[in-house]
Amino acid sequence: MDSLVPMDNEVQQGFETLAIHAGQEPDPATGAVVPPIYQVSTYKQDGVGGLRGGYEYSRSANPTRTALEVCLAETEGGARGLSFASGLAAEDALLRTVCRPGDHVIVPNDAYGGTYRLFAKVAQPWGVEFDPVPLGDIAAVRAAVRPDTKIIWVETPTNPLLGIADIAALAAVARDAGALLAVDNTFASPYLQRPLDLGADVVVHSTTKYIGGHSDVVGGALIAADPGLGERLAFHQNAMGAVAGPFDAWLTLRGIKTLGVRMDRHCANAERIVEMLTRHPAVRQVLYPGLPDHPGHEIAAKQMKAFGGMVSFRMESEEAAVRVCERTKLFTLGESLGGVESLIEHPGRMTHASAAGSPLEVPADLVRLSVGIEDVADLLRDLERALS
Ligand SMILES: *Cc1c(COP(=O)(O)O)cnc(C)c1O
């Protein structure tokens, strides 16, 4: 053994160490401590087929994107990470790598509206059938399995109802069914929850949200537990072409470095806001997995490090819900989530409008908060004023 090797390869590094260093060794050409933005489409070859460092064309691979992909794989504990132009591009690549027309997918009956639209308006016309099932009910999931079921698709916590699914239990159902368990880990992020450790086969992210963390970039990712599946996904990533560009990859890498400290604050602020909302007379119900009476509380406590920065609540009426959304000042009225700034929205008319009339329709009196990392006293004051 070379005595200069600084770290035993067997040592499992902690999350923040991986987030800051995995895939991000100082640049070999200059020593730059942060991976540069390789804003380039093609690479000089030393003789025909003589690639330096394996790069030939940036759809296939780009060094800035590689840095992000390695970092994503290591922070989720997977064999292979792949980064895409958006979360939905990642979902589409997964769907079309694993499924053929005639196959079947089980999806949550409460999920991101765009995910439902992808299944209902793109995958189904292409020939992939799907069934929305309440994932909290393991027997219902088992009953929905068909011989041609290829994926059990999980979101936990769900968007926007903050439902919790038991990843380990669903992994067992998927294993028995010969299907893949895919977990959309966007709401929790790898800092709070590591689905591959619980038996999932592939993790899906909208890196637009907590991983990017600053509302300045749209991106998506897939992380596969198994190198074979990773290879097949990488083939489709290149063949279909919806890759993340170098600047987007760089912004996302910059975001992931601080994910742990940001997430600690998101969670702490969310807990204070939940405490206020549960006591407020204008609020009918607060949906947050950290509440002991939340039906998924025990499972969330088991599989998550903390309960996250997303909070939903129900008002007495649709009008009251819309009114709150339009009265906050610090909580900005807008779609998306996971950034340092707090956001508020009305899912029924905004993010989940495309699910109207479907099994995924959301209650009209629902308000969703993405609790940011501002001073919590200011956030509490803003919400209390809007509720009054
Ligand atoms: C936003 C989101 C997506 C879609 O990601 P985009 O980056 O917007 O394409 C998927 N799943 C969840 C849970 C999301 O919140």
mmCIF file of C-alpha atoms and ligand atoms in Angstrom:
data_model
loop_
_atom_site.group_PDB
_atom_site.id
_atom_site.type_symbol
_atom_site.label_atom_id
_atom_site.label_comp_id
_atom_site.label_asym_id
_atom_site.label_seq_id
_atom_site.Cartn_x
_atom_site.Cartn_y
_atom_site.Cartn_z
ATOM 1 C CA MET A 1 0.000 0.000 0.000
ATOM 2 C CA ASP A 2 1.202 3.477 -0.884
ATOM 3 C CA SER A 3 1.566 5.329 2.417
ATOM 4 C CA LEU A 4 0.666 8.619 0.702
ATOM 5 C CA VAL A 5 -2.878 7.459 -0.006
ATOM 6 C CA PRO A 6 -4.728 9.817 2.327
ATOM 7 C CA MET A 7 -7.956 7.942 2.791
ATOM 8 C CA ASP A 8 -8.842 4.294 3.177
ATOM 9 C CA ASN A 9 -11.125 3.514 0.225
ATOM 10 C CA GLU A 10 -13.282 1.390 2.492
ATOM 11 C CA VAL A 11 -14.215 4.367 4.671
ATOM 12 C CA GLN A 12 -17.756 5.484 3.928
ATOM 13 C CA GLN A 13 -17.646 9.268 3.695
ATOM 14 C CA GLY A 14 -20.427 11.425 5.113
ATOM 15 C CA PHE A 15 -23.037 13.170 3.000
ATOM 16 C CA GLU A 16 -21.578 16.696 3.052
ATOM 17 C CA THR A 17 -18.092 15.391 2.259
ATOM 18 C CA LEU A 18 -19.414 13.546 -0.789
ATOM 19 C CA ALA A 19 -21.541 16.520 -1.857
ATOM 20 C CA ILE A 20 -18.478 18.780 -1.838
ATOM 21 C CA HIS A 21 -15.826 16.384 -3.162
ATOM 22 C CA ALA A 22 -17.297 13.437 -5.106
ATOM 23 C CA GLY A 23 -16.473 13.804 -8.802
ATOM 24 C CA GLN A 24 -14.875 17.175 -8.065
ATOM 25 C CA GLU A 25 -11.133 16.622 -7.784
ATOM 26 C CA PRO A 26 -9.110 19.754 -8.663
ATOM 27 C CA ASP A 27 -8.954 20.222 -12.451
ATOM 28 C CA PRO A 28 -5.960 18.225 -13.756
ATOM 29 C CA ALA A 29 -4.997 20.933 -16.282
ATOM 30 C CA THR A 30 -4.969 23.977 -13.967
ATOM 31 C CA GLY A 31 -5.583 22.887 -10.379
ATOM 32 C CA ALA A 32 -8.877 24.849 -10.293
ATOM 33 C CA VAL A 33 -10.572 23.635 -7.091
ATOM 34 C CA VAL A 34 -14.032 23.752 -8.645
ATOM 35 C CA PRO A 35 -14.793 21.843 -11.861
ATOM 36 C CA PRO A 36 -14.750 24.432 -14.670
ATOM 37 C CA ILE A 37 -17.708 25.004 -16.988
ATOM 38 C CA TYR A 38 -16.560 23.066 -20.047
ATOM 39 C CA GLN A 39 -18.709 25.079 -22.455
ATOM 40 C CA VAL A 40 -17.752 22.997 -25.473
ATOM 41 C CA SER A 41 -19.480 20.664 -27.909
ATOM 42 C CA THR A 42 -16.557 18.682 -29.362
ATOM 43 C CA TYR A 43 -13.008 17.560 -28.488
ATOM 44 C CA LYS A 44 -9.770 17.301 -30.492
ATOM 45 C CA GLN A 45 -8.739 13.720 -31.183
ATOM 46 C CA ASP A 46 -5.059 12.720 -31.182
ATOM 47 C CA GLY A 47 -5.292 10.628 -34.347
ATOM 48 C CA VAL A 48 -8.538 9.045 -35.530
ATOM 49 C CA GLY A 49 -10.365 7.652 -32.488
ATOM 50 C CA GLY A 50 -7.596 8.852 -30.123
ATOM 51 C CA LEU A 51 -9.650 10.403 -27.336
ATOM 52 C CA ARG A 52 -8.043 12.350 -24.485
ATOM 53 C CA GLY A 53 -9.909 11.504 -21.318
ATOM 54 C CA GLY A 54 -12.767 9.751 -23.118
ATOM 55 C CA TYR A 55 -14.620 12.803 -24.418
ATOM 56 C CA GLU A 56 -15.702 13.033 -28.065
ATOM 57 C CA TYR A 57 -18.993 14.992 -28.212
ATOM 58 C CA SER A 58 -20.880 16.725 -25.379
ATOM 59 C CA ARG A 59 -24.236 15.007 -25.866
ATOM 60 C CA SER A 60 -22.466 11.720 -25.066
ATOM 61 C CA ALA A 61 -20.376 13.169 -22.229
ATOM 62 C CA ASN A 62 -19.029 16.506 -20.984
ATOM 63 C CA PRO A 63 -16.574 16.901 -18.064
ATOM 64 C CA THR A 64 -18.758 19.335 -16.078
ATOM 65 C CA ARG A 65 -21.745 17.019 -16.453
ATOM 66 C CA THR A 66 -19.595 14.011 -15.513
ATOM 67 C CA ALA A 67 -18.594 15.764 -12.276
ATOM 68 C CA LEU A 68 -22.275 16.256 -11.410
ATOM 69 C CA GLU A 69 -23.219 12.715 -12.409
ATOM 70 C CA VAL A 70 -20.506 11.182 -10.205
ATOM 71 C CA CYS A 71 -21.540 13.422 -7.305
ATOM 72 C CA LEU A 72 -25.215 12.457 -7.703
ATOM 73 C CA ALA A 73 -24.362 8.744 -7.840
ATOM 74 C CA GLU A 74 -22.241 8.933 -4.685
ATOM 75 C CA THR A 75 -24.623 11.059 -2.642
ATOM 76 C CA GLU A 76 -27.500 8.652 -3.427
ATOM 77 C CA GLY A 77 -25.266 5.583 -2.955
ATOM 78 C CA GLY A 78 -25.827 4.340 -6.533
ATOM 79 C CA ALA A 79 -23.629 2.790 -9.233
ATOM 80 C CA ARG A 80 -24.413 5.376 -11.896
ATOM 81 C CA GLY A 81 -25.803 8.905 -12.024
ATOM 82 C CA LEU A 82 -27.140 10.624 -15.136
ATOM 83 C CA SER A 83 -28.183 14.229 -15.446
ATOM 84 C CA PHE A 84 -30.872 15.548 -17.765
ATOM 85 C CA ALA A 85 -32.304 18.824 -19.049
ATOM 86 C CA SER A 86 -35.257 18.555 -16.613
ATOM 87 C CA GLY A 87 -36.892 16.214 -14.134
ATOM 88 C CA LEU A 88 -39.461 15.219 -16.730
ATOM 89 C CA ALA A 89 -36.746 14.460 -19.299
ATOM 90 C CA ALA A 90 -35.225 12.090 -16.710
ATOM 91 C CA GLU A 91 -38.622 10.455 -16.089
ATOM 92 C CA ASP A 92 -39.211 10.051 -19.827
ATOM 93 C CA ALA A 93 -35.782 8.444 -20.307
ATOM 94 C CA LEU A 94 -36.479 5.984 -17.478
ATOM 95 C CA LEU A 95 -39.937 5.130 -18.807
ATOM 96 C CA ARG A 96 -38.739 4.505 -22.347
ATOM 97 C CA THR A 97 -35.650 2.569 -21.261
ATOM 98 C CA VAL A 98 -37.653 0.125 -19.154
ATOM 99 C CA CYS A 99 -41.073 -0.058 -20.868
ATOM 100 C CA ARG A 100 -42.324 -1.061 -24.295
ATOM 101 C CA PRO A 101 -45.863 -0.612 -25.649
ATOM 102 C CA GLY A 102 -48.057 -3.182 -23.889
ATOM 103 C CA ASP A 103 -46.232 -2.860 -20.554
ATOM 104 C CA HIS A 104 -47.830 -1.643 -17.344
ATOM 105 C CA VAL A 105 -46.748 0.785 -14.620
ATOM 106 C CA ILE A 106 -48.159 1.388 -11.130
ATOM 107 C CA VAL A 107 -48.133 5.078 -10.229
ATOM 108 C CA PRO A 108 -49.076 6.925 -7.024
ATOM 109 C CA ASN A 109 -52.630 8.296 -6.844
ATOM 110 C CA ASP A 110 -51.015 11.455 -5.468
ATOM 111 C CA ALA A 111 -48.037 12.670 -7.471
ATOM 112 C CA TYR A 112 -46.481 15.648 -9.169
ATOM 113 C CA GLY A 113 -48.981 16.837 -11.812
ATOM 114 C CA GLY A 114 -46.392 16.748 -14.606
ATOM 115 C CA THR A 115 -45.579 13.121 -13.800
ATOM 116 C CA TYR A 116 -49.248 12.221 -14.110
ATOM 117 C CA ARG A 117 -49.477 14.160 -17.402
ATOM 118 C CA LEU A 118 -46.438 12.259 -18.747
ATOM 119 C CA PHE A 119 -48.164 8.940 -18.022
ATOM 120 C CA ALA A 120 -51.644 9.996 -19.157
ATOM 121 C CA LYS A 121 -50.843 12.091 -22.224
ATOM 122 C CA VAL A 122 -47.523 10.694 -23.507
ATOM 123 C CA ALA A 123 -46.898 7.163 -22.220
ATOM 124 C CA GLN A 124 -50.489 5.931 -22.514
ATOM 125 C CA PRO A 125 -50.978 7.034 -26.154
ATOM 126 C CA TRP A 126 -47.614 5.334 -26.851
ATOM 127 C CA GLY A 127 -49.095 2.103 -25.444
ATOM 128 C CA VAL A 128 -47.902 1.931 -21.820
ATOM 129 C CA GLU A 129 -50.802 1.364 -19.444
ATOM 130 C CA PHE A 130 -50.815 2.669 -15.891
ATOM 131 C CA ASP A 131 -52.897 2.437 -12.730
ATOM 132 C CA PRO A 132 -52.912 5.117 -10.022
ATOM 133 C CA VAL A 133 -52.870 3.375 -6.612
ATOM 134 C CA PRO A 134 -52.677 4.709 -3.027
ATOM 135 C CA LEU A 135 -49.121 3.677 -2.192
ATOM 136 C CA GLY A 136 -49.775 3.810 1.546
ATOM 137 C CA ASP A 137 -51.879 0.668 1.053
ATOM 138 C CA ILE A 138 -49.374 -2.142 0.382
ATOM 139 C CA ALA A 139 -52.148 -4.703 -0.230
ATOM 140 C CA ALA A 140 -53.665 -2.426 -2.899
ATOM 141 C CA VAL A 141 -50.283 -2.126 -4.606
ATOM 142 C CA ARG A 142 -49.834 -5.907 -4.526
ATOM 143 C CA ALA A 143 -53.336 -6.339 -5.995
ATOM 144 C CA ALA A 144 -52.582 -3.886 -8.826
ATOM 145 C CA VAL A 145 -49.504 -5.854 -10.001
ATOM 146 C CA ARG A 146 -49.938 -7.525 -13.400
ATOM 147 C CA PRO A 147 -47.645 -9.972 -15.204
ATOM 148 C CA ASP A 148 -46.565 -7.105 -17.495
ATOM 149 C CA THR A 149 -45.926 -4.580 -14.656
ATOM 150 C CA LYS A 150 -42.446 -3.178 -15.262
ATOM 151 C CA ILE A 151 -42.207 -0.268 -12.816
ATOM 152 C CA ILE A 152 -43.701 0.596 -9.451
ATOM 153 C CA TRP A 153 -43.342 4.372 -9.370
ATOM 154 C CA VAL A 154 -43.093 5.958 -5.936
ATOM 155 C CA GLU A 155 -43.087 9.516 -4.749
ATOM 156 C CA THR A 156 -42.499 10.070 -1.022
ATOM 157 C CA PRO A 157 -43.272 12.547 0.415
ATOM 158 C CA THR A 158 -45.848 13.229 -2.305
ATOM 159 C CA ASN A 159 -46.549 16.491 -4.057
ATOM 160 C CA PRO A 160 -48.704 18.242 -2.862
ATOM 161 C CA LEU A 161 -50.449 16.145 -0.155
ATOM 162 C CA LEU A 162 -47.261 15.086 1.657
ATOM 163 C CA GLY A 163 -48.303 11.432 1.727
ATOM 164 C CA ILE A 164 -45.686 8.886 2.796
ATOM 165 C CA ALA A 165 -44.941 5.539 1.143
ATOM 166 C CA ASP A 166 -42.929 2.757 2.807
ATOM 167 C CA ILE A 167 -39.991 2.360 0.412
ATOM 168 C CA ALA A 168 -38.666 -0.893 1.929
ATOM 169 C CA ALA A 169 -42.123 -2.534 1.857
ATOM 170 C CA LEU A 170 -42.712 -1.444 -1.751
ATOM 171 C CA ALA A 171 -39.248 -2.715 -2.722
ATOM 172 C CA ALA A 172 -40.343 -6.155 -1.529
ATOM 173 C CA VAL A 173 -43.537 -5.953 -3.632
ATOM 174 C CA ALA A 174 -41.507 -4.886 -6.687
ATOM 175 C CA ARG A 175 -38.999 -7.707 -6.161
ATOM 176 C CA ASP A 176 -41.794 -10.312 -6.009
ATOM 177 C CA ALA A 177 -43.390 -8.771 -9.131
ATOM 178 C CA GLY A 178 -40.138 -8.736 -11.096
ATOM 179 C CA ALA A 179 -40.649 -4.987 -11.548
ATOM 180 C CA LEU A 180 -38.320 -2.069 -10.862
ATOM 181 C CA LEU A 181 -38.948 0.228 -7.918
ATOM 182 C CA ALA A 182 -38.423 3.843 -9.003
ATOM 183 C CA VAL A 183 -38.505 6.519 -6.294
ATOM 184 C CA ASP A 184 -38.943 10.216 -7.046
ATOM 185 C CA ASN A 185 -36.790 11.620 -4.226
ATOM 186 C CA THR A 186 -37.264 15.290 -5.156
ATOM 187 C CA PHE A 187 -39.079 16.348 -1.966
ATOM 188 C CA ALA A 188 -36.725 14.655 0.487
ATOM 189 C CA SER A 189 -33.403 14.998 -1.392
ATOM 190 C CA PRO A 190 -30.564 12.508 -0.768
ATOM 191 C CA TYR A 191 -29.698 14.364 2.441
ATOM 192 C CA LEU A 192 -32.950 13.309 4.122
ATOM 193 C CA GLN A 193 -33.662 9.985 2.406
ATOM 194 C CA ARG A 194 -31.657 7.392 0.456
ATOM 195 C CA PRO A 195 -34.113 5.122 -1.394
ATOM 196 C CA LEU A 196 -31.423 2.834 -2.882
ATOM 197 C CA ASP A 197 -30.332 1.863 0.652
ATOM 198 C CA LEU A 198 -33.961 0.826 1.286
ATOM 199 C CA GLY A 199 -34.120 -1.469 -1.767
ATOM 200 C CA ALA A 200 -35.181 0.866 -4.608
ATOM 201 C CA ASP A 201 -33.655 0.213 -8.051
ATOM 202 C CA VAL A 202 -33.571 3.753 -9.358
ATOM 203 C CA VAL A 203 -33.964 7.258 -7.946
ATOM 204 C CA VAL A 204 -35.518 10.107 -9.928
ATOM 205 C CA HIS A 205 -34.890 13.788 -9.188
ATOM 206 C CA SER A 206 -36.042 17.129 -10.347
ATOM 207 C CA THR A 207 -32.705 18.793 -9.483
ATOM 208 C CA THR A 208 -34.548 22.056 -10.179
ATOM 209 C CA LYS A 209 -35.761 21.831 -6.586
ATOM 210 C CA TYR A 210 -33.695 21.181 -3.413
ATOM 211 C CA ILE A 211 -30.519 19.933 -5.123
ATOM 212 C CA GLY A 212 -30.157 23.069 -7.269
ATOM 213 C CA GLY A 213 -31.678 24.975 -4.381
ATOM 214 C CA HIS A 214 -31.585 28.542 -5.731
ATOM 215 C CA SER A 215 -34.446 28.681 -8.290
ATOM 216 C CA ASP A 216 -31.974 29.425 -11.064
ATOM 217 C CA VAL A 217 -31.710 26.178 -13.017
ATOM 218 C CA VAL A 218 -34.003 23.443 -14.412
ATOM 219 C CA GLY A 219 -32.608 19.909 -14.373
ATOM 220 C CA GLY A 220 -33.272 16.261 -13.653
ATOM 221 C CA ALA A 221 -31.403 13.118 -12.686
ATOM 222 C CA LEU A 222 -31.578 9.349 -12.561
ATOM 223 C CA ILE A 223 -29.432 7.307 -10.191
ATOM 224 C CA ALA A 224 -29.341 3.535 -10.701
ATOM 225 C CA ALA A 225 -28.344 1.030 -8.041
ATOM 226 C CA ASP A 226 -27.179 -1.510 -10.605
ATOM 227 C CA PRO A 227 -24.435 -0.770 -13.178
ATOM 228 C CA GLY A 228 -26.299 -2.750 -15.887
ATOM 229 C CA LEU A 229 -29.420 -0.594 -15.550
ATOM 230 C CA GLY A 230 -27.106 2.452 -15.375
ATOM 231 C CA GLU A 231 -25.597 1.454 -18.737
ATOM 232 C CA ARG A 232 -29.017 1.035 -20.370
ATOM 233 C CA LEU A 233 -30.145 4.419 -19.037
ATOM 234 C CA ALA A 234 -26.918 6.041 -20.262
ATOM 235 C CA PHE A 235 -27.531 4.580 -23.719
ATOM 236 C CA HIS A 236 -31.000 6.167 -23.797
ATOM 237 C CA GLN A 237 -29.701 9.448 -22.373
ATOM 238 C CA ASN A 238 -27.356 9.714 -25.365
ATOM 239 C CA ALA A 239 -29.782 8.263 -27.914
ATOM 240 C CA MET A 240 -32.679 10.518 -26.859
ATOM 241 C CA GLY A 241 -30.431 13.490 -26.123
ATOM 242 C CA ALA A 242 -32.168 15.443 -23.321
ATOM 243 C CA VAL A 243 -28.890 16.083 -21.471
ATOM 244 C CA ALA A 244 -28.040 18.833 -18.994
ATOM 245 C CA GLY A 245 -25.860 21.559 -20.512
ATOM 246 C CA PRO A 246 -22.469 22.382 -18.911
ATOM 247 C CA PHE A 247 -23.585 25.619 -17.241
ATOM 248 C CA ASP A 248 -26.725 23.973 -15.837
ATOM 249 C CA ALA A 249 -24.617 21.060 -14.557
ATOM 250 C CA TRP A 250 -22.217 23.536 -12.915
ATOM 251 C CA LEU A 251 -25.027 25.480 -11.205
ATOM 252 C CA THR A 252 -26.509 22.216 -9.938
ATOM 253 C CA LEU A 253 -23.122 21.106 -8.556
ATOM 254 C CA ARG A 254 -22.741 24.473 -6.851
ATOM 255 C CA GLY A 255 -26.156 23.909 -5.289
ATOM 256 C CA ILE A 256 -25.588 20.371 -4.035
ATOM 257 C CA LYS A 257 -22.498 21.419 -2.021
ATOM 258 C CA THR A 258 -24.729 23.285 0.470
ATOM 259 C CA LEU A 259 -27.722 20.927 0.352
ATOM 260 C CA GLY A 260 -27.111 19.596 3.878
ATOM 261 C CA VAL A 261 -26.923 22.964 5.641
ATOM 262 C CA ARG A 262 -29.783 24.389 3.605
ATOM 263 C CA MET A 263 -31.974 21.367 4.299
ATOM 264 C CA ASP A 264 -31.342 21.576 8.062
ATOM 265 C CA ARG A 265 -32.687 25.139 7.993
ATOM 266 C CA HIS A 266 -35.608 24.304 5.662
ATOM 267 C CA CYS A 267 -36.683 21.587 8.128
ATOM 268 C CA ALA A 268 -36.264 23.758 11.237
ATOM 269 C CA ASN A 269 -38.231 26.649 9.696
ATOM 270 C CA ALA A 270 -40.959 24.288 8.445
ATOM 271 C CA GLU A 271 -41.416 22.852 11.957
ATOM 272 C CA ARG A 272 -41.960 26.332 13.417
ATOM 273 C CA ILE A 273 -44.473 27.180 10.692
ATOM 274 C CA VAL A 274 -46.349 23.892 11.198
ATOM 275 C CA GLU A 275 -46.552 24.667 14.924
ATOM 276 C CA MET A 276 -48.154 28.048 14.166
ATOM 277 C CA LEU A 277 -50.534 26.706 11.498
ATOM 278 C CA THR A 278 -51.836 23.824 13.643
ATOM 279 C CA ARG A 279 -52.942 26.367 16.279
ATOM 280 C CA HIS A 280 -54.430 28.868 13.806
ATOM 281 C CA PRO A 281 -58.267 29.034 13.800
ATOM 282 C CA ALA A 282 -58.499 29.760 10.035
ATOM 283 C CA VAL A 283 -56.590 26.574 9.159
ATOM 284 C CA ARG A 284 -58.663 23.400 8.928
ATOM 285 C CA GLN A 285 -55.868 20.840 8.587
ATOM 286 C CA VAL A 286 -52.076 20.841 8.331
ATOM 287 C CA LEU A 287 -50.404 18.155 6.210
ATOM 288 C CA TYR A 288 -46.830 17.510 7.361
ATOM 289 C CA PRO A 289 -45.194 14.103 7.937
ATOM 290 C CA GLY A 290 -43.551 15.434 11.109
ATOM 291 C CA LEU A 291 -46.936 15.666 12.849
ATOM 292 C CA PRO A 292 -47.556 12.638 15.111
ATOM 293 C CA ASP A 293 -51.133 12.278 13.779
ATOM 294 C CA HIS A 294 -49.986 12.174 10.126
ATOM 295 C CA PRO A 295 -50.835 8.652 8.846
ATOM 296 C CA GLY A 296 -47.289 8.207 7.469
ATOM 297 C CA HIS A 297 -45.490 9.679 10.493
ATOM 298 C CA GLU A 298 -43.919 6.465 11.784
ATOM 299 C CA ILE A 299 -42.682 5.376 8.362
ATOM 300 C CA ALA A 300 -41.327 8.855 7.642
ATOM 301 C CA ALA A 301 -39.509 8.844 10.994
ATOM 302 C CA LYS A 302 -37.986 5.480 10.061
ATOM 303 C CA GLN A 303 -36.859 6.280 6.512
ATOM 304 C CA MET A 304 -36.132 10.029 6.631
ATOM 305 C CA LYS A 305 -33.525 11.953 8.614
ATOM 306 C CA ALA A 306 -36.019 14.824 9.139
ATOM 307 C CA PHE A 307 -39.422 15.740 7.707
ATOM 308 C CA GLY A 308 -38.513 18.282 5.040
ATOM 309 C CA GLY A 309 -39.338 21.848 4.099
ATOM 310 C CA MET A 310 -42.669 21.323 2.313
ATOM 311 C CA VAL A 311 -45.885 22.045 4.201
ATOM 312 C CA SER A 312 -49.463 21.893 2.896
ATOM 313 C CA PHE A 313 -52.624 23.018 4.657
ATOM 314 C CA ARG A 314 -56.343 23.167 4.006
ATOM 315 C CA MET A 315 -58.489 26.241 4.516
ATOM 316 C CA GLU A 316 -62.275 26.414 4.972
ATOM 317 C CA SER A 317 -62.887 27.058 1.245
ATOM 318 C CA GLU A 318 -61.227 27.501 -2.123
ATOM 319 C CA GLU A 319 -61.735 31.276 -1.856
ATOM 320 C CA ALA A 320 -59.966 31.372 1.524
ATOM 321 C CA ALA A 321 -57.058 29.316 0.118
ATOM 322 C CA VAL A 322 -56.664 31.591 -2.913
ATOM 323 C CA ARG A 323 -56.876 34.654 -0.649
ATOM 324 C CA VAL A 324 -53.957 33.494 1.533
ATOM 325 C CA CYS A 325 -51.861 32.784 -1.564
ATOM 326 C CA GLU A 326 -52.458 36.306 -2.836
ATOM 327 C CA ARG A 327 -51.818 38.069 0.489
ATOM 328 C CA THR A 328 -48.344 36.922 1.527
ATOM 329 C CA LYS A 329 -45.397 39.154 0.689
ATOM 330 C CA LEU A 330 -42.276 37.178 1.672
ATOM 331 C CA PHE A 331 -43.789 33.894 0.538
ATOM 332 C CA THR A 332 -43.732 34.565 -3.195
ATOM 333 C CA LEU A 333 -46.707 33.304 -5.182
ATOM 334 C CA GLY A 334 -45.171 30.889 -7.642
ATOM 335 C CA GLU A 335 -44.782 27.309 -8.806
ATOM 336 C CA SER A 336 -41.718 25.163 -8.055
ATOM 337 C CA LEU A 337 -40.110 24.574 -4.663
ATOM 338 C CA GLY A 338 -36.884 23.803 -2.833
ATOM 339 C CA GLY A 339 -35.145 27.151 -3.288
ATOM 340 C CA VAL A 340 -33.697 29.317 -0.515
ATOM 341 C CA GLU A 341 -36.660 31.696 -0.880
ATOM 342 C CA SER A 342 -40.111 30.787 0.443
ATOM 343 C CA LEU A 343 -42.892 30.126 -2.076
ATOM 344 C CA ILE A 344 -46.644 29.729 -1.746
ATOM 345 C CA GLU A 345 -49.095 28.324 -4.272
ATOM 346 C CA HIS A 346 -52.603 27.011 -4.887
ATOM 347 C CA PRO A 347 -52.024 23.481 -6.326
ATOM 348 C CA GLY A 348 -55.593 23.118 -7.662
ATOM 349 C CA ARG A 349 -55.246 26.103 -9.967
ATOM 350 C CA MET A 350 -51.463 26.082 -10.474
ATOM 351 C CA THR A 351 -49.073 23.082 -10.325
ATOM 352 C CA HIS A 352 -51.820 20.450 -10.367
ATOM 353 C CA ALA A 353 -54.312 22.101 -12.720
ATOM 354 C CA SER A 354 -53.474 19.413 -15.327
ATOM 355 C CA ALA A 355 -54.746 16.728 -12.889
ATOM 356 C CA ALA A 356 -58.275 18.245 -12.704
ATOM 357 C CA GLY A 357 -60.939 15.605 -13.300
ATOM 358 C CA SER A 358 -58.392 12.767 -12.881
ATOM 359 C CA PRO A 359 -57.798 10.435 -9.915
ATOM 360 C CA LEU A 360 -54.983 12.820 -8.967
ATOM 361 C CA GLU A 361 -57.193 15.894 -8.597
ATOM 362 C CA VAL A 362 -56.241 17.822 -5.445
ATOM 363 C CA PRO A 363 -58.576 19.536 -2.928
ATOM 364 C CA ALA A 364 -59.542 23.078 -3.959
ATOM 365 C CA ASP A 365 -58.989 24.413 -0.413
ATOM 366 C CA LEU A 366 -55.337 23.313 -0.381
ATOM 367 C CA VAL A 367 -52.367 25.679 -0.025
ATOM 368 C CA ARG A 368 -48.771 24.481 -0.501
ATOM 369 C CA LEU A 369 -45.712 26.133 1.034
ATOM 370 C CA SER A 370 -42.085 25.657 0.126
ATOM 371 C CA VAL A 371 -40.522 26.983 3.319
ATOM 372 C CA GLY A 372 -37.286 28.812 2.566
ATOM 373 C CA ILE A 373 -34.303 29.594 4.757
ATOM 374 C CA GLU A 374 -35.126 33.219 5.582
ATOM 375 C CA ASP A 375 -35.404 34.367 9.225
ATOM 376 C CA VAL A 376 -38.295 32.290 10.538
ATOM 377 C CA ALA A 377 -39.735 35.201 12.574
ATOM 378 C CA ASP A 378 -40.269 37.122 9.332
ATOM 379 C CA LEU A 379 -41.883 34.104 7.674
ATOM 380 C CA LEU A 380 -44.252 33.575 10.617
ATOM 381 C CA ARG A 381 -45.264 37.235 10.629
ATOM 382 C CA ASP A 382 -45.923 37.192 6.872
ATOM 383 C CA LEU A 383 -48.154 34.105 7.052
ATOM 384 C CA GLU A 384 -50.044 35.259 10.141
ATOM 385 C CA ARG A 385 -50.822 38.568 8.440
ATOM 386 C CA ALA A 386 -52.050 36.785 5.287
ATOM 387 C CA LEU A 387 -54.264 34.459 7.371
ATOM 388 C CA SER A 388 -55.829 37.256 9.421
HETATM 389 C C1 LIG B 1 -40.851 19.475 -10.295
HETATM 390 C C2 LIG B 1 -41.019 18.027 -10.100
HETATM 391 C C3 LIG B 1 -40.819 17.116 -11.156
HETATM 392 C C4 LIG B 1 -40.520 17.561 -12.580
HETATM 393 O O1 LIG B 1 -39.266 18.155 -12.686
HETATM 394 P P1 LIG B 1 -38.907 19.327 -13.737
HETATM 395 O O2 LIG B 1 -37.498 19.637 -13.404
HETATM 396 O O3 LIG B 1 -39.862 20.452 -13.495
HETATM 397 O O4 LIG B 1 -39.083 18.742 -15.110
HETATM 398 C C5 LIG B 1 -40.933 15.768 -10.876
HETATM 399 N N1 LIG B 1 -41.264 15.322 -9.643
HETATM 400 C C6 LIG B 1 -41.468 16.165 -8.610
HETATM 401 C C7 LIG B 1 -41.814 15.600 -7.267
HETATM 402 C C8 LIG B 1 -41.364 17.537 -8.804
HETATM 403 O O5 LIG B 1 -41.602 18.364 -7.768
#
